[in-house]
C-alpha positions as a Python dict, from the first residue, in 0.01 Angstrom:
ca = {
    (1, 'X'): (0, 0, 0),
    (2, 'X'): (311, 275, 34),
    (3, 'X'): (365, 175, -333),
    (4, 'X'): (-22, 322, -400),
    (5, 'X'): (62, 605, -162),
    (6, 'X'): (377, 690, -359),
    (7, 'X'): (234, 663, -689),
    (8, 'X'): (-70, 915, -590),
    (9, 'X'): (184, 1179, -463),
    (10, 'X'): (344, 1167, -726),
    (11, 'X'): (-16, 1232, -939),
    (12, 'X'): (-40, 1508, -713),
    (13, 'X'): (221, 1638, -743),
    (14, 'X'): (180, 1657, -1163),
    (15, 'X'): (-203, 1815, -1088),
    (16, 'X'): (-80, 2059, -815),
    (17, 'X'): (181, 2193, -1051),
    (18, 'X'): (-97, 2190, -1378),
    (19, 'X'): (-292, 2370, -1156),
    (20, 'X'): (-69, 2629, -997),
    (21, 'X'): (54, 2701, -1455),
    (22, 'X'): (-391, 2727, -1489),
    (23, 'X'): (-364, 2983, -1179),
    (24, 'X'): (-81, 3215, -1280),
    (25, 'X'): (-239, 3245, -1643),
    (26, 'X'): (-559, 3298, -1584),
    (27, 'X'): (-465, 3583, -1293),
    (28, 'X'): (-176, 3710, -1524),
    (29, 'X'): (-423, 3756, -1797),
    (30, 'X'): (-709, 3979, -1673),
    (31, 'X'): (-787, 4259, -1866),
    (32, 'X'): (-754, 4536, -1618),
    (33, 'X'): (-377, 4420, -1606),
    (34, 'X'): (-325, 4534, -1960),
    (35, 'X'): (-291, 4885, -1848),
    (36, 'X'): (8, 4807, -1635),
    (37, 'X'): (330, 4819, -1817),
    (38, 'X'): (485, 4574, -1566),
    (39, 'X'): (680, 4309, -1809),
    (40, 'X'): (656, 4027, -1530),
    (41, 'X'): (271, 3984, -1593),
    (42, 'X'): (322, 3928, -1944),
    (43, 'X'): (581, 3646, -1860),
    (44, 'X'): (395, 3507, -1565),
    (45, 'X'): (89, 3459, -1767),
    (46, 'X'): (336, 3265, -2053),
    (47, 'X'): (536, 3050, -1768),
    (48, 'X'): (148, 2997, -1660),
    (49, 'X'): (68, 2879, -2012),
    (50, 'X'): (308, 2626, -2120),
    (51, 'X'): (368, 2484, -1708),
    (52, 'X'): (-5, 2390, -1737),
    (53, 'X'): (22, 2268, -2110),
    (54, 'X'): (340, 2134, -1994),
    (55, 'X'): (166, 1906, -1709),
    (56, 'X'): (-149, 1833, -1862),
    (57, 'X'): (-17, 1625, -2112),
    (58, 'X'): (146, 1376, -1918),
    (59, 'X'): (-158, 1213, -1870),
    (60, 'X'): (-315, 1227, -2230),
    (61, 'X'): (-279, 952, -2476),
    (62, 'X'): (-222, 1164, -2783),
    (63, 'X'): (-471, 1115, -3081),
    (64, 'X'): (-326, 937, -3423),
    (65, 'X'): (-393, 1281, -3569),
    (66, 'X'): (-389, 1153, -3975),
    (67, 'X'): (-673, 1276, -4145),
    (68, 'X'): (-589, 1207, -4526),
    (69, 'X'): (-328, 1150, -4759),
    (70, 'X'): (-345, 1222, -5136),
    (71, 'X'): (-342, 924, -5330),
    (72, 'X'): (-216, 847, -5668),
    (73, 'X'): (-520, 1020, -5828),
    (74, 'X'): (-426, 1359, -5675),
    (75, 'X'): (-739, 1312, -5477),
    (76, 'X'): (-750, 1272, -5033),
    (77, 'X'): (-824, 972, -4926),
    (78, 'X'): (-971, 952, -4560),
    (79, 'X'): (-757, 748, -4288),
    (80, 'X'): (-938, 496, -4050),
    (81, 'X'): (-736, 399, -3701),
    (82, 'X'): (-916, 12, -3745),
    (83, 'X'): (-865, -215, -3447),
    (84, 'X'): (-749, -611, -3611),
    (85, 'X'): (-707, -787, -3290),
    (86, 'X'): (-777, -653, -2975),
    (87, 'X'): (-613, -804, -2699),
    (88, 'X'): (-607, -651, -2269),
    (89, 'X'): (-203, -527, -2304),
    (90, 'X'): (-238, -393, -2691),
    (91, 'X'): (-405, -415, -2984),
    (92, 'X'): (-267, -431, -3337),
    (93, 'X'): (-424, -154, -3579),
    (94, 'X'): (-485, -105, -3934),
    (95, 'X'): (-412, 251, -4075),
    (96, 'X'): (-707, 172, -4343),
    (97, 'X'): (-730, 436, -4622),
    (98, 'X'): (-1060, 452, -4782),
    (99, 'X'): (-1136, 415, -5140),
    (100, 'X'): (-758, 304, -5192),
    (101, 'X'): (-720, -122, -5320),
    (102, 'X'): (-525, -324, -5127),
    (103, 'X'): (-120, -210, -5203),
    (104, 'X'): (173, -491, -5241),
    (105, 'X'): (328, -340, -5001),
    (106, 'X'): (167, -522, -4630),
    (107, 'X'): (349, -366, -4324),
    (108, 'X'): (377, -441, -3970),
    (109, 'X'): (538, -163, -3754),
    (110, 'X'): (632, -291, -3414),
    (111, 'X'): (577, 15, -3130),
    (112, 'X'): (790, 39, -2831),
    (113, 'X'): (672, -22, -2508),
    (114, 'X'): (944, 180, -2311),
    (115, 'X'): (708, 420, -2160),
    (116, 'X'): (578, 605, -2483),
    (117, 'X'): (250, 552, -2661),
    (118, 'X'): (305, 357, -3020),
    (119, 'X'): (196, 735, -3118),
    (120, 'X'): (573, 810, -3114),
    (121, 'X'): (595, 619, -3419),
    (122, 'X'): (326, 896, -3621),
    (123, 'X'): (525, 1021, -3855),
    (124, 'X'): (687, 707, -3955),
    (125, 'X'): (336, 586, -4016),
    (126, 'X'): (291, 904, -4230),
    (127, 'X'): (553, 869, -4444),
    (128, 'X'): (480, 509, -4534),
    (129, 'X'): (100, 537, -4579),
    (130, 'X'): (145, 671, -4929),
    (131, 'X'): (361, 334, -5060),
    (132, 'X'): (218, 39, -4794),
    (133, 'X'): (-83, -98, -4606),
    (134, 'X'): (-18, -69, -4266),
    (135, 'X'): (-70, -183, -3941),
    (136, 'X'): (85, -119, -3577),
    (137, 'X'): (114, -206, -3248),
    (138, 'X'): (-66, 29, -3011),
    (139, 'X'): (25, -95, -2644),
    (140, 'X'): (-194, 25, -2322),
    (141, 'X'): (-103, 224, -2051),
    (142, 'X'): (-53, -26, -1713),
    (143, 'X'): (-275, 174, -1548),
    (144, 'X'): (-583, 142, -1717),
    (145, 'X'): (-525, -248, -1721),
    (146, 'X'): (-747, -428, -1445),
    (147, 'X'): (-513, -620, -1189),
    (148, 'X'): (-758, -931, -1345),
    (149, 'X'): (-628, -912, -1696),
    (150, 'X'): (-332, -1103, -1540),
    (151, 'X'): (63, -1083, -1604),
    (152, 'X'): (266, -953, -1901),
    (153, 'X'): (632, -1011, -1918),
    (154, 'X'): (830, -1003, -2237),
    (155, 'X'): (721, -1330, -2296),
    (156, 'X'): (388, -1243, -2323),
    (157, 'X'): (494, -900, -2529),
    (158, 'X'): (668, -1214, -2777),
    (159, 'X'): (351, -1426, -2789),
    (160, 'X'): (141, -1134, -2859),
    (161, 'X'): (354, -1017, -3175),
    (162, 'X'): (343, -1388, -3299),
    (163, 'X'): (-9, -1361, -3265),
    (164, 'X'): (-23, -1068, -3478),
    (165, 'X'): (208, -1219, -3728),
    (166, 'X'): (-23, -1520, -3780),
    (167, 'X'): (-303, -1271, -3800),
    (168, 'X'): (-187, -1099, -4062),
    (169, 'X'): (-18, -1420, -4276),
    (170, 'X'): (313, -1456, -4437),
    (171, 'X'): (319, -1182, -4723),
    (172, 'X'): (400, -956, -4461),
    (173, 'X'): (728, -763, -4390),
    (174, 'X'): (827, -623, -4024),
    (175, 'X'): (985, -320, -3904),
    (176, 'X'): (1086, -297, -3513),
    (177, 'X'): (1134, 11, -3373),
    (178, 'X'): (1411, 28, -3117),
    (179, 'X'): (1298, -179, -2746),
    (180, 'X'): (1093, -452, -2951),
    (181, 'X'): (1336, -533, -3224),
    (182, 'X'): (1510, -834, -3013),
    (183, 'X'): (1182, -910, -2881),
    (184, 'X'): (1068, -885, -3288),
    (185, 'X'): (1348, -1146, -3374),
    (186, 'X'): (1264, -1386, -3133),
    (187, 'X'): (852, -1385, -3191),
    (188, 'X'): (975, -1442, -3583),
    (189, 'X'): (1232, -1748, -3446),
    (190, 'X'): (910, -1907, -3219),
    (191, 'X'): (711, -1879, -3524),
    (192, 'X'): (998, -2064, -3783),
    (193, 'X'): (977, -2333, -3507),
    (194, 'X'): (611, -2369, -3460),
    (195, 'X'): (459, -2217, -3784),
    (196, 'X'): (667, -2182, -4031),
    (197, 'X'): (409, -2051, -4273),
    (198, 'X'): (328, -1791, -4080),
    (199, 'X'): (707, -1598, -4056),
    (200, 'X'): (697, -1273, -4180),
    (201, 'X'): (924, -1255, -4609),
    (202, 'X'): (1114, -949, -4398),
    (203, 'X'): (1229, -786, -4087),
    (204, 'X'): (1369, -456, -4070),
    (205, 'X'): (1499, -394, -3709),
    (206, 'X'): (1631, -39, -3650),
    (207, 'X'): (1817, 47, -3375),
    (208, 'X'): (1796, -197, -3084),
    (209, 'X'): (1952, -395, -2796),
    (210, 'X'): (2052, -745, -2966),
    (211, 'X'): (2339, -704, -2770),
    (212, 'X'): (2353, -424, -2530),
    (213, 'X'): (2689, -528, -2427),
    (214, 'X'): (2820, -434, -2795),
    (215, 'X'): (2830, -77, -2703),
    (216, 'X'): (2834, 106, -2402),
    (217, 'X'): (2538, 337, -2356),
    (218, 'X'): (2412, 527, -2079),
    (219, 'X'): (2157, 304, -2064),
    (220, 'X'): (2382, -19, -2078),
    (221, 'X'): (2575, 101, -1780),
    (222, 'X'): (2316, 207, -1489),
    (223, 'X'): (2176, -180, -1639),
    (224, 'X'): (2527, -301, -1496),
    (225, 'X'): (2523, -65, -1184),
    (226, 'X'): (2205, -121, -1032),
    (227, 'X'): (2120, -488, -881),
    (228, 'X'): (1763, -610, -944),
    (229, 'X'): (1662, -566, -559),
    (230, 'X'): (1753, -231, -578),
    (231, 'X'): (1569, -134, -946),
    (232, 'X'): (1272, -292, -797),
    (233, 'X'): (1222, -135, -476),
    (234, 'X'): (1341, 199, -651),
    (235, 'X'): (1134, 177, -967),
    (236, 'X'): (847, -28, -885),
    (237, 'X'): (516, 178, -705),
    (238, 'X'): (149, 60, -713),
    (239, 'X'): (-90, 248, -968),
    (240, 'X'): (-284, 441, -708),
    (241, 'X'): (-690, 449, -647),
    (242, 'X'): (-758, 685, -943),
    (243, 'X'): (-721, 451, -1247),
    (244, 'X'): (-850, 143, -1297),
    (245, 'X'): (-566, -85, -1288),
    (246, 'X'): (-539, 32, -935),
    (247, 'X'): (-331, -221, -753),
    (248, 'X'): (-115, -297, -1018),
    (249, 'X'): (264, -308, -1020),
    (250, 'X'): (382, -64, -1258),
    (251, 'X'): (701, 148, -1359),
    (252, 'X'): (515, 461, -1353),
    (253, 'X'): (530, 668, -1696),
    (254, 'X'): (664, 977, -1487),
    (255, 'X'): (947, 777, -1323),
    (256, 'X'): (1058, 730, -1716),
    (257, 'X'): (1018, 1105, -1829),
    (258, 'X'): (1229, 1210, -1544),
    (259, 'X'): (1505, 967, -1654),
    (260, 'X'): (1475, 1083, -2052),
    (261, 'X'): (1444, 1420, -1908),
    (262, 'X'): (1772, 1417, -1691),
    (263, 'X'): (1972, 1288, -2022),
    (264, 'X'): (1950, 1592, -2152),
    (265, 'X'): (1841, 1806, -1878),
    (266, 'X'): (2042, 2123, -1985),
    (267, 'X'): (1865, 2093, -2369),
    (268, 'X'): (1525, 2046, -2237),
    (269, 'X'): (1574, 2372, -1980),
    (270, 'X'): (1613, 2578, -2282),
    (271, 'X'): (1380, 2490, -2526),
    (272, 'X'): (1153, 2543, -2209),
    (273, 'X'): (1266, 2865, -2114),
    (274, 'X'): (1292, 2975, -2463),
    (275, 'X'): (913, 2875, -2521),
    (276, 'X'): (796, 3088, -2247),
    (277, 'X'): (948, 3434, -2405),
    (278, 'X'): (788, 3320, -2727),
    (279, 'X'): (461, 3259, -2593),
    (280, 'X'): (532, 3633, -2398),
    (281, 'X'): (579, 3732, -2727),
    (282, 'X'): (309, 3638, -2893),
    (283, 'X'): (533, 3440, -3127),
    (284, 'X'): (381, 3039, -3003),
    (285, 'X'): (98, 2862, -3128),
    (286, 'X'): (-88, 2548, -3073),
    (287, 'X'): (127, 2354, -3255),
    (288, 'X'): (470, 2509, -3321),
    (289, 'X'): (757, 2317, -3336),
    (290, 'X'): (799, 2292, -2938),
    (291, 'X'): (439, 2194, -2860),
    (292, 'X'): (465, 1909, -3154),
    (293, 'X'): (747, 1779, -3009),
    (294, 'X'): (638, 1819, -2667),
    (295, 'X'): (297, 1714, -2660),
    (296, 'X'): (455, 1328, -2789),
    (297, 'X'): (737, 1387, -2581),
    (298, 'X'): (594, 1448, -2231),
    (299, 'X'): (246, 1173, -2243),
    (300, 'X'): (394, 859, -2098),
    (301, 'X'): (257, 580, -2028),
    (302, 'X'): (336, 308, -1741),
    (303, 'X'): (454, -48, -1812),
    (304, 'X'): (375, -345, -1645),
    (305, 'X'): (656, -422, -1319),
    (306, 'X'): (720, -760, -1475),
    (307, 'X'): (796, -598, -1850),
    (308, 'X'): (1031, -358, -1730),
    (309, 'X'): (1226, -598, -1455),
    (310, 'X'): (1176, -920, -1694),
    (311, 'X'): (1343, -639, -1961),
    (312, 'X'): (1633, -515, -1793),
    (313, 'X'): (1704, -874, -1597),
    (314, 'X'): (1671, -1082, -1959),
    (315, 'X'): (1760, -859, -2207),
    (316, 'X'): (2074, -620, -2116),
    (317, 'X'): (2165, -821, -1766),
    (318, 'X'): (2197, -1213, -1856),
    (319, 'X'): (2200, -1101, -2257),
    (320, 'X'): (1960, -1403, -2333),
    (321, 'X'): (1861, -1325, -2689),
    (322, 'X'): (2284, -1216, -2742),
    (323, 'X'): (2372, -1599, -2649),
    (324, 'X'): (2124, -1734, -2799),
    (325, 'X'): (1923, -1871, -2479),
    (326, 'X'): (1591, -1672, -2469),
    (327, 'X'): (1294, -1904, -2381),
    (328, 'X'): (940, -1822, -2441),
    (329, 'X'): (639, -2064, -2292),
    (330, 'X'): (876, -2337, -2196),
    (331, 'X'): (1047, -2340, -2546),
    (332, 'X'): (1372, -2240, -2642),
    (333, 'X'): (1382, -1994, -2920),
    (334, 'X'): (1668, -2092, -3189),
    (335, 'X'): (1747, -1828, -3363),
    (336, 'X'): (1948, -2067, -3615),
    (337, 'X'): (1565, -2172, -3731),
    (338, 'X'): (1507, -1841, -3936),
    (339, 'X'): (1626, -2001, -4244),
    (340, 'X'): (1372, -1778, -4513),
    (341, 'X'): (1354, -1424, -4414),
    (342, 'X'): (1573, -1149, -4479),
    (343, 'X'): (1689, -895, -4207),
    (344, 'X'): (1817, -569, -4215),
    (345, 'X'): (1945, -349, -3970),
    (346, 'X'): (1919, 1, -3933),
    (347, 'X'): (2174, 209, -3643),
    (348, 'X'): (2235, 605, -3588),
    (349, 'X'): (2624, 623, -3629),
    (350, 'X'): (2526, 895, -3307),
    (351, 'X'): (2239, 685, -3136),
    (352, 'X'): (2323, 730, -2758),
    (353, 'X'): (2051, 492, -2640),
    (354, 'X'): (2142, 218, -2874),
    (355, 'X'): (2476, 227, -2994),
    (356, 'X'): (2604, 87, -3330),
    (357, 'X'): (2688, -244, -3290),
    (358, 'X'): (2398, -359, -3045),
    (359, 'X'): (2142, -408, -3324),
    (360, 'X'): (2390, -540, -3575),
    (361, 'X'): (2452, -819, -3351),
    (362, 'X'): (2106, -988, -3469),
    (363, 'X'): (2287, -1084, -3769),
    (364, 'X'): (2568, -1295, -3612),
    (365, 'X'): (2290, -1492, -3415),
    (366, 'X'): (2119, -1577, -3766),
    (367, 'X'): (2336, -1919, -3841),
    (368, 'X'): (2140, -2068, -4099),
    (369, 'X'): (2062, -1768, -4294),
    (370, 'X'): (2182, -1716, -4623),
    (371, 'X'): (2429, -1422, -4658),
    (372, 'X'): (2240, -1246, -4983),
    (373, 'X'): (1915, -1234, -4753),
    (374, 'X'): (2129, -1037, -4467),
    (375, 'X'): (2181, -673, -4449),
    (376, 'X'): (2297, -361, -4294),
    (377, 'X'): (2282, 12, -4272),
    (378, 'X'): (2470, 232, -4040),
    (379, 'X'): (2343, 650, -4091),
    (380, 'X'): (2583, 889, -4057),
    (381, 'X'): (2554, 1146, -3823),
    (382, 'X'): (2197, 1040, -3723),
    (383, 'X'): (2075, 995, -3367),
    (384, 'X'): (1854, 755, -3193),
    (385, 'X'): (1509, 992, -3337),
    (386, 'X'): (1631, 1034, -3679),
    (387, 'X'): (1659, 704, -3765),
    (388, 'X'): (1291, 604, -3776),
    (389, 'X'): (1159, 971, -3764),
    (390, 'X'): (1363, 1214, -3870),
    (391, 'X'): (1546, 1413, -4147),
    (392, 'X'): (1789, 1059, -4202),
    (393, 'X'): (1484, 864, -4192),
    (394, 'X'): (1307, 1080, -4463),
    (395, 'X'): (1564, 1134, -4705),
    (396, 'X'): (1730, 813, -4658),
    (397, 'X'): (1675, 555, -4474),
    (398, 'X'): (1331, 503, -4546),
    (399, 'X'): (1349, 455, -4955),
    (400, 'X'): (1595, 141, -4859),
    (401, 'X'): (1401, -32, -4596),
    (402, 'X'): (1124, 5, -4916),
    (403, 'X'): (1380, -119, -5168),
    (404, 'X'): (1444, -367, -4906),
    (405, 'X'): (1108, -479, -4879),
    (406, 'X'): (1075, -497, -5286),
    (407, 'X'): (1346, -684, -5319),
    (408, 'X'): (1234, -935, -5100),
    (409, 'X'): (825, -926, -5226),
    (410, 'X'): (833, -1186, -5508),
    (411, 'X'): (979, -1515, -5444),
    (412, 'X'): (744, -1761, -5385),
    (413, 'X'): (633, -1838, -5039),
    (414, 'X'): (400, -2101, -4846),
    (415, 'X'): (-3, -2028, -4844),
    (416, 'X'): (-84, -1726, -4657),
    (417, 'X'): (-146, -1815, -4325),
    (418, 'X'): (-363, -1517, -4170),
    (419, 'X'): (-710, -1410, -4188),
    (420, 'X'): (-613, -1019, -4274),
    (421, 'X'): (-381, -1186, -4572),
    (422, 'X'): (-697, -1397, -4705),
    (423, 'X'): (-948, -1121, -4638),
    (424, 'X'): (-701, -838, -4852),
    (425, 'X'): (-641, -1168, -5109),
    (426, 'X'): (-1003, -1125, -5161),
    (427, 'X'): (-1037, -785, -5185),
    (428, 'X'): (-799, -849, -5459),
    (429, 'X'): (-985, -1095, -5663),
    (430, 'X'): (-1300, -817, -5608),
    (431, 'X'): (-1090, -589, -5772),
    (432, 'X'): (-972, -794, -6019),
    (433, 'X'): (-1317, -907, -6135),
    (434, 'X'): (-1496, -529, -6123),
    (435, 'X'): (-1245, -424, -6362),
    (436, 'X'): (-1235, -719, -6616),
}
């Protein structure tokens, strides 16, 4: 019960300061003050401003936000956020564009769950819409997860991406974003063991922790320094009466800001300071570069106690998916078995949460896979952002994971194996038959 305690002070603690930004605006901004000359009401009204916007959002799951994109026609095409399976710890979603048939092009992008929404991953969506069909998936916050919905470890995280796999059959091609990709390797290995047909023709992993001990991170390190006694009874706090996973052992979103936050502490203190002349100003709006970034940034989500500890304990401390030893339901995950789908990996030569050399350790654990069905891309001068979002990812990084995918569309496969695959087969034959 402390846990609960904790976890609501620090809830108050976020409302008390949303509501202290609300005060000092709306006092700061009463007419009869515009006949003072005094500067500091001006600037109290914009600290007022973007402290409340600032706070607010921590607790908002931000919306998808894509309308439309133009299609080949020149004409918009409407943009449907279309639950495919939904499941108590995430759901996998189409991106279904209306009006548009069914494109060659079938993509799964795998979300992190390191305590962002799969919302981080929006413009990545955006600039593949145009060229692919695709699908993502969009984890839930711990909190709103009743303490009945049971357990999920990374495990579970694997079973539920081979789930989605098989959902979505075989002409399908993968790319893992970051925390999931070793996760996204292994579900692909469990599925070459147990369903062959249902493995994925590609997997694009981009910038993850194969091998965390390939490259010293920040991240890597307090991993070593901290003991799992101490990251639990540090970390761990019970989601408090408010929500309705109340009860539940979390790592609390806010715990995880504060730790991005204190990374770069001295960056994020100016772009905050320097947003609160602007908005004094009168040089902010809604959604100006800081409040785009921002509003993504700051809403966090929490993850379930047994992710995160099963995570860091698994993953970076006894390296299980690096040697090869990673065990999911009672069965040992071979990585040797992917024998038919190509991989390519995608690193920031600047990524300072997953250094170079951490993802590009997936290949060495790939034994039995051809050479010509292996790849590898290393960015210059791109961080840990710009690889899936940014300028890098834009201008180049993105037209070779497509290339990548092309390249690897054609060659006969098995029989689809997933009841999205028949249903957009199907679509196709409609298609096919309205135009003969």
């Amino acid at each position: 019960m402390k846990y609960m305690t904790t976890y609501d002070m620090m809830e108050t603690a976020r409302n008390t300061n949303a509501w202290m930004g609300a005060t000092a605006r709306a006092m700061a901004s009463y007419p009869v003050f515009a006949l003072s000359m005094n500067p500091m009401l001006p600037l109290m009204a914009a600290w007022g401003e973007v402290t409340e916007r600032t706070f607010d959002r921590m607790i908002a799951k931000p919306d998808w936000g894509i309308r439309s994109i133009v299609g080949a026609d020149g004409t918009d095409h409407l943009v449907d956020v279309t639950p495919v399976v939904e499941r108590p710890f995430g759901n996998l979603v189409k991106f279904d564009v209306r009006r548009r048939a069914p494109m060659k092009r079938r993509v799964l992008l795998v979300a992190p769950m390191s305590g962002h929404y799969a919302t981080l991953l929006r413009s990545t969506v955006v600039s593949l819409l145009p060229d692919c069909d695709v699908y993502i998936t969009d984890w839930h916050n711990a909190r709103d997860i009743p303490v009945s919905a049971g357990k999920f470890d990374i495990e579970d995280y694997t079973l539920y991406l081979a789930e989605f796999m098989r959902e979505l059959g075989s002409d399908l091609h993968v790319i893992a974003v970051c925390q999931p990709v070793p996760l996204t390797l292994a579900a692909t290995a469990y599925l070459a063991a147990e369903d062959p047909s249902a493995q994925p023709r590609s997997l694009t992993l981009i910038g993850g922790p194969v091998d965390p001990d390939a490259a010293a991170t920040e991240v890597t390190d307090f991993g070593r320094r901290v003991t799992m006694g101490q990251l639990e009874h540090l970390a761990i706090q019970r989601v408090g009466f408010k929500s309705k996973g109340a009860g539940r052992l979390v790592y609390p979103g806010l715990l995880q800001l504060q730790s991005f936050i204190t990374m770069n502490g001295e960056r994020h203190a100016k772009a905050f300071s320097e947003q609160i002349l602007r908005v004094a100003r009168g040089e902010a709006s809604d959604h100006d570069a800081h409040n785009r970034f921002y509003d993504e940034y700051l809403a966090v989500m929490d993850m379930t106690a047994e992710f995160y500890l099963s995570t860091v304990e698994r993953i970076f401390k006894n390296r299980e998916i690096a040697k090869n030893e990673f065990v999911v339901a009672g069965r040992k995950v071979d990585f040797g078995a992917i024998t038919d789908v190509a991989v390519k990996i995608v690193e920031g030569a600047n990524d300072d949460i997953s250094a170079p050399g951490q993802c590009l350790a997936a290949l060495d654990l790939l034994t039995n896979l051809p050479d010509a069905k292996k790849a590898a891309h290393l960015e210059p001068g791109a961080g840990h952002y710009g690889i899936f979002a940014g300028k890098s990812w834009r201008l180049n990084i993105r037209p070779l994971v497509l290339a990548f995918i092309d390249a690897n569309s054609d060659a006969p496969r098995a029989a689809k194996g997933g009841k999205a695959a028949a249903k957009t087969e199907q679509a196709e034959n409609v298609i096919n038959l309205a135009s003969a």
